[in-house]
Each structure stands twice: as C-alpha cells, then as structure tokens.
Amino acid sequence: MNEEKIRKIVYELTQNARIRTKELGTQARISQQSASYILQSLEKQHLIIGRSTIIDSAKFGYVNVLVYCNYTTFDSQRQKEIIQYLQEQDQVVMIEEIKQGYDLKVWFGVPNLSSFNKTKRAFLQNCKDKIIVMETFPVVVKHIYPRKYLISKKIFSEKVIAGDRDVIDINPLEMKVLKDLWVNPNHSIVEISQTTALNPKTIVKIKKNMQEKKIVRGYTAFFDLEKLGITKQYLLFSSEDLSLEEDAKLLHFCFIHPQVISLTKLIGTYDLLIETESDERTKKDVLKDFRTEFGFKKYKVLQGGRIIKDTYLPKSALE
C-alpha cells in the first residue's frame, strides 16, 4: 500500500473514526474504492486496535487520575493477569503499555478522589507482589491536537477535556444514544436506531446537541503504531519556573507543533505531560525544542507503547 495514502487515512480516522468511505476518500483525496481497500487492509492486519468516542468526563462530574506502574514480576502470565484485571475495572478508562520509563500507564475516571483511593487500594491488593505504583497525578485538563505530522496541509484545532466544567444533566434519550456510541463509536445512525429503538432523525438531533454541548468531543481510532513505523514519546516536565506569560506561550507552542498530539496539565512532581508522535519522515528532537524554548530543567522521557483500552468515561456513568 502507498505510504502517503496510509498516513492520510490514519490521520482522518484519528480525526473522525465514524467517517464513511466516500467522505474518507474525499478528505484523503483518493477514490472511495482506494479508501475502502486501505481501510479493510488496516483492519485485516489488526493495525487498527480500536475506536473511541471522546466523551468529556468532566461534564458528568468525574475527575481523572493518571497512574504509572512498574511490574515486580517478570512472569508473562502474571503480567497478563494484571492487564486482564485492569481491563475489567470500570473506572479504569485507559491502559497503555510503556516501553521505557515505566511499565504501565493507567488512566482512572472517578467521581472523586476518595473513590479513586478505594479503587487503587483494591487494585494493589488484588495484584499484590505483582505491581507497584510509581507515580500518581490528578489531571487538571487535557488538550488534544490533530496529528499534523501525518499530512502536508496545515491543520490547527484542539479539543479540551477533563477541565473545570459545569456538570450537565443528560436526559434518558441522550443517555441511550451516548451509551450506544460508547460501546460502538462506529455505529451508523441506522444501527443506533436498531439498538435504541429511536427514530433516526431523533438520533441525528441528539448527536448534534451532545456535540454542541461538548459532551461528545469527537470520535477517534487508535493504531498499532509500531507496525505503522510511528514512534510515540511522552515528555514529563515540571513547569514551576514558568511565568503566566510563558504558560500561555507553551499552550500555543503545543498547538502549532507538528509532533505534539496532546498536552495534559497535572498535579504533582511533574505538572505537564506532552504526548508526541513522529515517523521516519518527520522525526525530530521534540525534547530539545521544548528545552530550548522554555528552559525546562526537570523532565522525564517515556517511550509509549500499545494501547490496550481507551474509553474516556466509565460505562457506569451512563447507567
């Protein structure tokens, strides 16, 4: 398959995982037939790991906590048991295997920090002598950016989630549609109608309203980056020496930087988490860019790996 076409398809799917092949072809500037073939090939080769509806958990009154863990066992079966346990936990909304720096990145979505503490204690008790928590960071806000490095045209936008948001009342019909999109982000309007017994026109209206109220921030796909030749790196920084002016400059710097795909503000020893991606064509020393521009002295570099789970919101929040 043509690498440039694949990059365009990957970009479009990360921007909108619900996109249909006709529009996918139009956006990628290839034929619908070619877009359909590439999409089927990516799925057949298991390069597309999954799809997610980006739901802002703050709209439900939930807070997020980021936890980094290290295994204390090197037995592969016991490590699989830990992963299986975490996958089954509703309040664990994201799991990623980290290649360098730590072993696991786990993102919790909880009603409050007391609930998180109980969940974490249960996790450590269940996985006793198998894993240790290395770092815990309550999340302040997350900015999500397009994967600009994948395409030649300049695209600048952002989605902001997990910040200080007013909790929104969601009616039963909205909850029905949202629950279906949580389970099946790629469901067509007709398929949602079959699941919810709602009229397709009603579903279109509800879906639009939830996007306007910023409950749903979009739909994305996640991939086997290693097989695609893409490297993911996380940069943890301490920004304690940054002025308010420099903080605003940092936000803009991340907004326009082609390799930066997200910026998360944290509470803890490190209070900035910058997520970057690049391929052989666009490889760059992003750490040097940030240290040169902002003079960061305290930092940590992590090598990202395979995403195992990514749901943004516990399913129980939709019950």
Coordinates of C-alpha atoms in Angstrom, one line a residue:
M1 CA 0.0 0.0 0.0
N2 CA 1.1 3.6 -0.7
E3 CA 2.6 5.0 2.5
E4 CA 1.3 8.5 1.8
K5 CA -2.2 7.3 1.4
I6 CA -2.0 5.2 4.6
R7 CA -0.8 8.3 6.5
K8 CA -3.8 10.3 5.2
I9 CA -6.3 7.5 6.1
V10 CA -4.7 7.2 9.6
Y11 CA -5.0 11.0 10.1
E12 CA -8.6 11.1 9.0
L13 CA -9.6 8.2 11.3
T14 CA -7.9 9.8 14.3
Q15 CA -9.9 12.9 13.5
N16 CA -13.2 11.1 12.9
A17 CA -13.5 7.4 13.4
R18 CA -17.1 7.5 12.2
I19 CA -16.1 8.8 8.8
R20 CA -17.7 6.8 5.9
T21 CA -15.5 5.6 3.0
K22 CA -16.9 8.1 0.5
E23 CA -16.0 11.1 2.7
L24 CA -12.8 9.3 3.7
G25 CA -11.8 9.2 0.1
T26 CA -12.7 12.8 -0.4
Q27 CA -10.8 14.0 2.6
A28 CA -7.7 11.9 1.7
R29 CA -8.0 12.9 -2.0
I30 CA -8.2 9.3 -3.2
S31 CA -11.0 7.3 -4.7
Q32 CA -13.7 5.8 -2.5
Q33 CA -12.6 2.3 -3.7
S34 CA -9.0 3.0 -2.7
A35 CA -10.1 4.4 0.7
S36 CA -12.2 1.3 1.3
Y37 CA -9.4 -1.1 0.3
I38 CA -6.9 0.6 2.6
L39 CA -9.4 0.7 5.5
Q40 CA -10.1 -3.0 5.1
S41 CA -6.4 -3.8 4.8
L42 CA -5.7 -1.9 8.1
E43 CA -8.4 -3.8 9.9
K44 CA -7.4 -7.2 8.4
Q45 CA -3.8 -6.7 9.5
H46 CA -5.0 -5.5 13.0
L47 CA -3.3 -2.2 12.6
I48 CA -6.5 -0.5 13.9
I49 CA -6.7 -1.6 17.5
G50 CA -9.9 0.1 18.3
R51 CA -12.2 3.2 18.2
S52 CA -13.4 5.5 20.9
T53 CA -16.0 8.2 21.4
I54 CA -14.2 11.1 23.0
I55 CA -16.5 12.0 26.0
D56 CA -15.7 14.8 28.3
S57 CA -16.0 13.1 31.7
A58 CA -16.0 16.5 33.5
K59 CA -19.5 17.0 32.1
F60 CA -20.5 14.1 34.3
G61 CA -18.7 15.5 37.4
Y62 CA -15.9 12.9 37.0
V63 CA -12.2 13.6 37.7
N64 CA -9.3 11.8 36.1
V65 CA -6.1 10.4 37.7
L66 CA -3.1 9.3 35.8
V67 CA -1.0 6.5 37.4
Y68 CA 2.3 5.0 36.2
C69 CA 3.1 1.5 37.4
N70 CA 6.0 -1.0 37.3
Y71 CA 5.8 -4.7 37.4
T72 CA 7.5 -6.5 40.2
T73 CA 7.2 -9.8 38.4
F74 CA 8.6 -10.7 35.0
D75 CA 6.4 -13.7 34.6
S76 CA 4.4 -13.0 31.4
Q77 CA 1.3 -14.9 32.6
R78 CA 1.1 -12.9 35.8
Q79 CA 1.5 -9.7 33.8
K80 CA -1.4 -10.8 31.6
E81 CA -3.5 -11.3 34.7
I82 CA -2.8 -7.7 35.8
I83 CA -3.8 -6.4 32.4
Q84 CA -7.0 -8.6 32.5
Y85 CA -7.9 -7.3 35.9
L86 CA -7.4 -3.6 34.9
Q87 CA -9.5 -4.2 31.7
E88 CA -12.4 -5.4 33.8
Q89 CA -12.3 -2.4 36.1
D90 CA -15.0 0.1 35.0
Q91 CA -13.1 3.1 36.5
V92 CA -10.0 2.2 34.5
V93 CA -10.7 4.1 31.3
M94 CA -7.3 3.9 29.6
I95 CA -4.4 1.4 29.7
E96 CA -1.1 1.7 27.8
E97 CA 2.0 -0.5 27.9
I98 CA 5.0 1.8 28.3
K99 CA 8.3 0.7 26.6
Q100 CA 10.7 2.9 28.5
G101 CA 10.4 4.9 31.8
Y102 CA 7.6 2.8 33.4
D103 CA 5.8 -0.4 32.5
L104 CA 2.1 0.7 32.5
K105 CA 0.2 3.9 32.1
V106 CA -3.3 3.7 33.7
W107 CA -5.9 6.4 33.5
F108 CA -8.7 6.3 36.0
G109 CA -12.1 8.1 35.7
V110 CA -13.7 8.5 39.1
P111 CA -16.5 10.6 40.8
N112 CA -14.0 11.9 43.3
L113 CA -10.5 11.3 44.8
S114 CA -11.9 9.2 47.7
S115 CA -13.4 6.8 45.1
F116 CA -10.0 6.7 43.3
N117 CA -8.2 5.9 46.6
K118 CA -10.6 2.9 47.2
T119 CA -10.2 1.7 43.6
K120 CA -6.4 2.0 43.7
R121 CA -6.2 0.1 47.1
A122 CA -8.4 -2.7 45.7
F123 CA -6.1 -2.9 42.6
L124 CA -2.9 -3.1 44.6
Q125 CA -4.5 -5.7 47.0
N126 CA -5.6 -7.8 44.0
C127 CA -2.2 -7.5 42.3
K128 CA -0.1 -7.8 45.5
D129 CA 3.5 -8.7 44.8
K130 CA 3.0 -8.2 41.1
I131 CA 3.0 -4.5 40.6
I132 CA 3.9 -1.2 42.3
V133 CA 2.5 2.3 41.7
M134 CA 5.4 4.7 40.9
E135 CA 3.6 8.0 40.2
T136 CA 0.1 9.3 40.8
F137 CA -1.1 12.5 39.0
P138 CA -4.5 14.1 39.3
V139 CA -5.4 15.5 35.9
V140 CA -6.2 19.2 35.7
V141 CA -7.1 19.4 31.9
K142 CA -6.1 17.8 28.6
H143 CA -5.7 19.5 25.2
I144 CA -5.9 17.1 22.2
Y145 CA -4.5 18.2 18.9
P146 CA -4.6 16.8 15.3
R147 CA -1.7 14.6 14.2
K148 CA -0.3 17.3 11.9
Y149 CA 2.9 15.3 11.2
L150 CA 0.9 12.8 9.1
I151 CA -0.3 15.3 6.4
S152 CA 1.2 18.2 4.5
K153 CA -1.6 20.7 4.9
K154 CA -1.7 23.0 7.9
I155 CA -4.5 22.0 10.3
F156 CA -4.8 23.8 13.7
S157 CA -7.5 22.9 16.2
E158 CA -7.9 21.4 19.6
K159 CA -10.3 19.5 21.8
V160 CA -10.2 20.3 25.5
I161 CA -11.5 17.7 28.0
A162 CA -11.3 16.9 31.8
G163 CA -11.0 20.6 32.9
D164 CA -13.2 22.7 35.1
R165 CA -16.6 22.1 33.5
D166 CA -20.2 22.6 34.7
V167 CA -21.9 19.3 35.2
I168 CA -24.7 18.8 32.6
D169 CA -28.0 17.0 33.1
I170 CA -28.4 14.4 30.4
N171 CA -31.9 13.2 29.5
P172 CA -32.8 9.5 29.1
L173 CA -32.8 9.7 25.3
E174 CA -29.4 11.3 25.1
M175 CA -28.1 8.7 27.5
K176 CA -29.4 5.9 25.2
V177 CA -27.6 7.3 22.2
L178 CA -24.4 8.1 24.2
K179 CA -24.3 4.6 25.6
D180 CA -24.5 3.1 22.1
L181 CA -21.7 5.4 20.9
W182 CA -19.6 4.5 23.9
V183 CA -19.9 0.8 23.1
N184 CA -19.8 1.2 19.3
P185 CA -18.3 4.5 18.2
N186 CA -18.5 3.4 14.5
H187 CA -22.2 2.5 14.6
S188 CA -24.2 4.2 11.8
I189 CA -27.4 6.1 12.6
V190 CA -29.4 3.1 11.3
E191 CA -27.6 0.8 13.7
I192 CA -28.0 3.1 16.6
S193 CA -31.7 3.3 15.8
Q194 CA -31.9 -0.5 15.8
T195 CA -30.2 -0.7 19.2
T196 CA -32.1 2.2 20.9
A197 CA -35.5 1.9 19.1
L198 CA -35.3 5.7 18.4
N199 CA -36.2 7.4 15.2
P200 CA -33.0 8.1 13.0
K201 CA -33.9 11.9 12.8
T202 CA -34.2 12.0 16.6
I203 CA -30.7 10.3 16.9
V204 CA -29.2 12.8 14.5
K205 CA -30.6 15.7 16.5
I206 CA -29.5 14.2 19.8
K207 CA -26.0 13.5 18.5
K208 CA -25.7 17.1 17.2
N209 CA -26.9 18.5 20.5
M210 CA -24.4 16.5 22.5
Q211 CA -21.5 17.7 20.3
E212 CA -22.7 21.3 20.6
K213 CA -22.9 21.0 24.4
K214 CA -19.3 19.5 24.2
I215 CA -20.3 16.3 26.0
V216 CA -19.0 14.4 22.9
R217 CA -15.8 16.0 21.6
G218 CA -15.3 13.6 18.7
Y219 CA -14.6 10.1 17.6
T220 CA -11.1 8.7 17.2
A221 CA -9.2 5.5 16.4
F222 CA -6.1 4.1 17.9
F223 CA -3.5 2.0 16.0
D224 CA -0.6 -0.4 16.3
L225 CA 1.9 2.4 15.9
E226 CA 5.0 0.2 15.9
K227 CA 3.7 -1.7 12.8
L228 CA 3.0 1.7 11.1
G229 CA 6.5 2.9 11.8
I230 CA 5.3 5.6 14.2
T231 CA 7.1 6.4 17.5
K232 CA 5.3 7.7 20.5
Q233 CA 7.1 9.6 23.2
Y234 CA 5.9 11.3 26.4
L235 CA 7.6 14.2 27.9
L236 CA 7.0 14.9 31.6
F237 CA 8.0 18.4 32.7
S238 CA 8.0 20.5 35.8
S239 CA 6.8 24.0 34.9
E240 CA 7.2 25.6 38.3
D241 CA 9.5 28.2 36.9
L242 CA 7.2 29.3 34.1
S243 CA 5.5 32.7 34.3
L244 CA 1.9 33.1 33.3
E245 CA 3.0 34.6 30.1
E246 CA 5.3 31.6 29.3
D247 CA 2.4 29.3 30.2
A248 CA 0.3 30.9 27.5
K249 CA 3.2 30.7 25.1
L250 CA 3.6 27.0 25.9
L251 CA -0.1 26.3 25.0
H252 CA 0.4 28.0 21.7
F253 CA 3.7 26.2 21.1
C254 CA 2.0 22.8 21.6
F255 CA -1.0 23.9 19.5
I256 CA 1.2 24.6 16.4
H257 CA 4.0 22.0 16.9
P258 CA 3.6 19.2 14.3
Q259 CA 4.7 16.4 16.5
V260 CA 2.6 17.3 19.6
I261 CA -0.7 15.4 19.8
S262 CA -1.7 16.3 23.3
L263 CA -0.9 18.4 26.4
T264 CA -2.1 17.3 29.8
K265 CA -1.8 19.5 32.9
L266 CA -1.2 17.5 36.1
I267 CA -0.8 18.0 39.8
G268 CA 2.4 16.5 41.2
T269 CA 6.2 16.4 40.9
Y270 CA 5.7 16.9 37.1
D271 CA 2.8 19.0 36.1
L272 CA 3.0 18.8 32.3
L273 CA 2.6 15.7 30.1
I274 CA 3.3 16.3 26.5
E275 CA 2.5 13.4 24.1
T276 CA 4.3 13.4 20.8
E277 CA 4.4 11.1 17.7
S278 CA 6.6 11.0 14.6
D279 CA 7.6 8.7 11.8
E280 CA 10.8 8.3 9.9
R281 CA 9.8 11.1 7.5
T282 CA 9.1 13.6 10.3
K283 CA 11.5 12.5 13.1
K284 CA 12.6 15.4 15.3
D285 CA 14.1 16.1 18.7
V286 CA 11.0 17.4 20.3
L287 CA 12.6 17.4 23.8
K288 CA 15.3 19.7 22.5
D289 CA 12.6 22.0 21.1
F290 CA 10.9 22.4 24.5
R291 CA 14.1 22.7 26.5
T292 CA 15.4 25.3 24.1
E293 CA 12.2 27.3 24.0
F294 CA 11.3 27.1 27.7
G295 CA 14.5 26.2 29.6
F296 CA 12.9 23.1 31.3
K297 CA 15.4 21.7 33.8
K298 CA 13.4 18.9 35.4
Y299 CA 12.0 16.4 33.0
K300 CA 11.4 12.7 32.3
V301 CA 11.1 10.9 28.9
L302 CA 8.9 7.9 28.4
Q303 CA 8.5 5.7 25.3
G304 CA 4.9 5.0 24.5
G305 CA 3.6 1.5 23.5
R306 CA 0.5 -0.4 22.8
I307 CA -2.9 1.0 23.9
I308 CA -5.0 -1.8 25.4
K309 CA -8.1 0.2 26.5
D310 CA -9.3 3.7 25.8
T311 CA -12.9 4.6 26.7
Y312 CA -12.6 8.1 28.2
L313 CA -15.6 7.5 30.6
P314 CA -16.6 4.6 32.9
K315 CA -19.6 2.8 31.5
S316 CA -21.3 3.0 34.9
A317 CA -21.6 6.8 34.4
L318 CA -24.1 6.1 31.6
E319 CA -26.3 3.8 33.7

